[in-house]
């Protein structure tokens, strides 16, 4: 339920964040997205304490899901990469997510749960510091839209681009179907593995 609500929030907020990044630059929103996520390991630590609650974790996940900045990240890549190299750059950027997942899955068995949370907390804080002090602004000042004239466009009406470009509509539907299958499988796999016995996997 939280993932679905967050997805709807992301659907509404993504166009607004994209417009705002054209006015105020990419970096403020990339930094803010890291700040929103930094509390994730600490909410898990709180839940593990006697009398702790899982509610803060789900609330933070809900806010995080609605504040996705994948579009801003893609725009930042497009700002600094030549058009002929953007396909490769986008591929490398999003492939890094899988690389990080594989590394974490490989190294997790070597640490205790407490150590994993401490390492995660340190990495989350490091991400914020990296975004603030090392990540540069990719949108030149001359390319930023006029702040005084900027008006927030209705995020629903901005989706009309889907109906103006058939190729964009087909790509969007393909991504939506892929995500539906991928995340749907992810949501049920833990339950399936927990309730299934090893003998059920024997053919």
CSV table of C-alpha atoms in Angstrom, one decimal:
chain,number,residue,atom,x,y,z
A,1,UNK,CA,0.0,0.0,0.0
A,2,UNK,CA,2.8,2.4,0.9
A,3,UNK,CA,4.6,1.6,-2.3
A,4,UNK,CA,1.5,2.3,-4.3
A,5,UNK,CA,0.8,5.6,-2.6
A,6,UNK,CA,4.4,6.6,-3.0
A,7,UNK,CA,4.3,5.7,-6.7
A,8,UNK,CA,1.2,7.9,-7.2
A,9,UNK,CA,3.0,10.7,-5.3
A,10,UNK,CA,6.0,10.3,-7.5
A,11,UNK,CA,3.8,10.4,-10.6
A,12,UNK,CA,2.5,13.8,-9.5
A,13,UNK,CA,5.7,15.3,-8.1
A,14,UNK,CA,8.1,14.2,-10.8
A,15,UNK,CA,7.0,16.8,-13.4
A,16,UNK,CA,7.0,19.5,-10.7
A,17,UNK,CA,10.5,18.6,-9.6
A,18,UNK,CA,11.6,18.6,-13.2
A,19,UNK,CA,10.3,22.1,-13.8
A,20,UNK,CA,11.7,23.4,-10.6
A,21,UNK,CA,15.1,22.0,-11.4
A,22,UNK,CA,15.1,24.0,-14.6
A,23,UNK,CA,14.7,27.1,-12.5
A,24,UNK,CA,16.7,26.5,-9.4
A,25,UNK,CA,19.2,24.0,-10.7
A,26,UNK,CA,19.7,20.3,-10.3
A,27,UNK,CA,21.8,20.3,-7.2
A,28,UNK,CA,19.3,21.6,-4.6
A,29,UNK,CA,16.9,18.7,-5.4
A,30,UNK,CA,19.6,16.1,-5.5
A,31,UNK,CA,20.8,17.2,-2.1
A,32,UNK,CA,17.3,17.3,-0.7
A,33,UNK,CA,16.6,13.8,-1.9
A,34,UNK,CA,19.7,12.6,0.0
A,35,UNK,CA,18.6,14.5,3.1
A,36,UNK,CA,15.2,12.8,2.9
A,37,UNK,CA,16.7,9.4,2.8
A,38,UNK,CA,19.4,9.8,5.5
A,39,UNK,CA,17.0,8.9,8.3
A,40,UNK,CA,16.2,5.4,6.8
A,41,UNK,CA,18.7,3.4,8.8
A,42,UNK,CA,18.0,5.3,12.0
A,43,UNK,CA,14.3,4.5,11.8
A,44,UNK,CA,15.2,0.8,11.5
A,45,UNK,CA,17.5,1.2,14.6
A,46,UNK,CA,14.7,2.8,16.5
A,47,UNK,CA,12.3,0.0,15.5
A,48,UNK,CA,14.8,-2.5,16.9
A,49,UNK,CA,14.8,-0.8,20.3
A,50,UNK,CA,12.5,-2.0,23.1
A,51,UNK,CA,9.2,-0.1,22.6
A,52,UNK,CA,10.3,1.1,19.1
A,53,UNK,CA,7.8,1.6,16.3
A,54,UNK,CA,8.0,0.8,12.6
A,55,UNK,CA,5.7,3.8,11.8
A,56,UNK,CA,8.6,6.3,11.3
A,57,UNK,CA,10.2,4.0,8.8
A,58,UNK,CA,7.1,3.7,6.7
A,59,UNK,CA,6.4,7.4,6.9
A,60,UNK,CA,9.9,8.1,5.7
A,61,UNK,CA,9.6,5.6,2.9
A,62,UNK,CA,6.3,7.2,1.8
A,63,UNK,CA,8.0,10.6,1.6
A,64,UNK,CA,11.0,9.1,-0.1
A,65,UNK,CA,8.8,7.3,-2.7
A,66,UNK,CA,6.9,10.5,-3.5
A,67,UNK,CA,10.1,12.5,-3.8
A,68,UNK,CA,11.9,10.5,-6.4
A,69,UNK,CA,14.5,12.4,-8.4
A,70,UNK,CA,15.3,10.0,-11.1
A,71,UNK,CA,14.2,12.6,-13.6
A,72,UNK,CA,16.4,15.3,-12.1
A,73,UNK,CA,19.3,12.8,-12.1
A,74,UNK,CA,18.7,12.1,-15.8
A,75,UNK,CA,18.5,15.8,-16.5
A,76,UNK,CA,21.8,16.4,-14.7
A,77,UNK,CA,23.5,13.7,-16.9
A,78,UNK,CA,22.1,15.3,-20.0
A,79,UNK,CA,23.5,18.7,-18.9
A,80,UNK,CA,27.1,17.5,-18.9
A,81,UNK,CA,27.1,14.7,-21.5
A,82,UNK,CA,27.2,15.2,-25.3
A,83,UNK,CA,24.0,14.0,-27.0
A,84,UNK,CA,25.8,11.2,-28.9
A,85,UNK,CA,27.0,9.8,-25.5
A,86,UNK,CA,23.9,10.2,-23.5
A,87,UNK,CA,22.5,6.7,-24.1
A,88,UNK,CA,25.7,5.1,-22.7
A,89,UNK,CA,25.8,7.6,-19.8
A,90,UNK,CA,22.2,6.8,-18.9
A,91,UNK,CA,22.9,3.1,-19.1
A,92,UNK,CA,25.9,3.4,-16.8
A,93,UNK,CA,24.1,5.6,-14.3
A,94,UNK,CA,21.2,3.2,-13.8
A,95,UNK,CA,23.3,0.1,-14.1
A,96,UNK,CA,25.2,1.4,-11.0
A,97,UNK,CA,22.0,0.7,-9.0
A,98,UNK,CA,22.3,-3.0,-9.8
A,99,UNK,CA,26.0,-3.0,-9.1
A,100,UNK,CA,25.4,-1.5,-5.6
A,101,UNK,CA,22.7,-4.0,-5.0
A,102,UNK,CA,24.9,-6.9,-5.9
A,103,UNK,CA,27.8,-5.7,-3.8
A,104,UNK,CA,25.6,-5.2,-0.7
A,105,UNK,CA,24.0,-8.6,-1.2
A,106,UNK,CA,27.4,-10.2,-1.4
A,107,UNK,CA,28.9,-8.5,1.6
A,108,UNK,CA,25.9,-8.6,3.9
A,109,UNK,CA,26.5,-12.2,5.2
A,110,UNK,CA,29.9,-11.1,6.6
A,111,UNK,CA,28.4,-8.6,9.0
A,112,UNK,CA,25.9,-8.7,11.9
A,113,UNK,CA,22.6,-6.9,11.7
A,114,UNK,CA,23.9,-4.1,14.0
A,115,UNK,CA,27.0,-3.7,11.9
A,116,UNK,CA,25.0,-3.5,8.7
A,117,UNK,CA,22.8,-0.7,10.2
A,118,UNK,CA,25.9,1.2,11.4
A,119,UNK,CA,27.6,0.9,8.0
A,120,UNK,CA,24.3,1.9,6.2
A,121,UNK,CA,24.0,5.0,8.5
A,122,UNK,CA,27.5,6.0,7.7
A,123,UNK,CA,27.0,5.6,4.0
A,124,UNK,CA,23.7,7.6,4.1
A,125,UNK,CA,25.5,10.5,5.9
A,126,UNK,CA,28.4,10.3,3.4
A,127,UNK,CA,25.9,10.6,0.6
A,128,UNK,CA,24.5,13.8,2.0
A,129,UNK,CA,28.0,15.2,2.4
A,130,UNK,CA,29.0,14.1,-1.1
A,131,UNK,CA,25.9,15.8,-2.6
A,132,UNK,CA,26.6,19.0,-0.7
A,133,UNK,CA,30.4,19.4,-1.0
A,134,UNK,CA,31.5,17.3,-4.0
A,135,UNK,CA,28.6,17.1,-6.5
A,136,UNK,CA,28.7,20.3,-8.7
A,137,UNK,CA,25.7,22.1,-10.2
A,138,UNK,CA,25.3,20.8,-13.7
A,139,UNK,CA,22.9,23.4,-15.0
A,140,UNK,CA,24.7,26.6,-16.0
A,141,UNK,CA,23.2,29.8,-14.6
A,142,UNK,CA,22.5,31.2,-18.1
A,143,UNK,CA,20.4,28.1,-18.8
A,144,UNK,CA,18.3,28.4,-15.7
A,145,UNK,CA,14.7,29.7,-16.3
A,146,UNK,CA,13.6,33.1,-15.0
A,147,UNK,CA,12.5,32.6,-11.4
A,148,UNK,CA,10.2,35.6,-11.5
A,149,UNK,CA,8.3,34.2,-14.5
A,150,UNK,CA,8.2,30.6,-13.4
A,151,UNK,CA,4.7,29.2,-12.8
A,152,UNK,CA,4.2,25.7,-11.6
A,153,UNK,CA,2.5,23.8,-14.3
A,154,UNK,CA,-0.4,21.4,-13.4
A,155,UNK,CA,1.3,18.0,-13.2
A,156,UNK,CA,-1.7,16.3,-14.6
A,157,UNK,CA,-1.8,18.6,-17.7
A,158,UNK,CA,1.9,18.1,-18.2
A,159,UNK,CA,1.3,14.5,-18.8
A,160,UNK,CA,-0.4,15.5,-22.1
A,161,UNK,CA,3.0,14.9,-23.7
A,162,UNK,CA,2.1,11.2,-23.6
A,163,UNK,CA,-0.6,11.8,-26.2
A,164,UNK,CA,1.5,14.2,-28.4
A,165,UNK,CA,4.3,11.7,-29.1
A,166,UNK,CA,3.5,8.1,-30.0
A,167,UNK,CA,7.0,6.9,-29.4
A,168,UNK,CA,7.2,8.4,-26.0
A,169,UNK,CA,3.8,6.8,-25.1
A,170,UNK,CA,5.1,3.4,-26.2
A,171,UNK,CA,8.3,3.7,-24.2
A,172,UNK,CA,6.4,4.9,-21.2
A,173,UNK,CA,4.0,2.0,-21.3
A,174,UNK,CA,6.9,-0.5,-21.8
A,175,UNK,CA,8.6,0.9,-18.7
A,176,UNK,CA,5.4,0.9,-16.7
A,177,UNK,CA,4.7,-2.8,-17.6
A,178,UNK,CA,8.3,-3.8,-16.8
A,179,UNK,CA,8.1,-2.0,-13.4
A,180,UNK,CA,4.7,-3.6,-12.7
A,181,UNK,CA,6.1,-7.1,-13.2
A,182,UNK,CA,9.4,-6.4,-11.5
A,183,UNK,CA,8.1,-4.8,-8.3
A,184,UNK,CA,5.1,-7.0,-8.2
A,185,UNK,CA,7.4,-10.1,-8.1
A,186,UNK,CA,9.6,-8.4,-5.5
A,187,UNK,CA,6.6,-7.7,-3.2
A,188,UNK,CA,5.5,-11.3,-3.1
A,189,UNK,CA,8.8,-13.2,-3.3
A,190,UNK,CA,9.6,-12.8,0.4
A,191,UNK,CA,6.2,-14.1,1.4
A,192,UNK,CA,6.4,-17.0,-1.1
A,193,UNK,CA,9.9,-18.0,0.1
A,194,UNK,CA,8.8,-17.9,3.8
A,195,UNK,CA,5.7,-20.0,3.4
A,196,UNK,CA,7.2,-22.5,0.9
A,197,UNK,CA,9.1,-25.6,2.1
A,198,UNK,CA,12.3,-26.8,0.3
A,199,UNK,CA,10.5,-29.9,-1.0
A,200,UNK,CA,8.1,-27.8,-3.0
A,201,UNK,CA,11.0,-26.7,-5.2
A,202,UNK,CA,11.9,-30.2,-6.1
A,203,UNK,CA,10.7,-31.2,-9.5
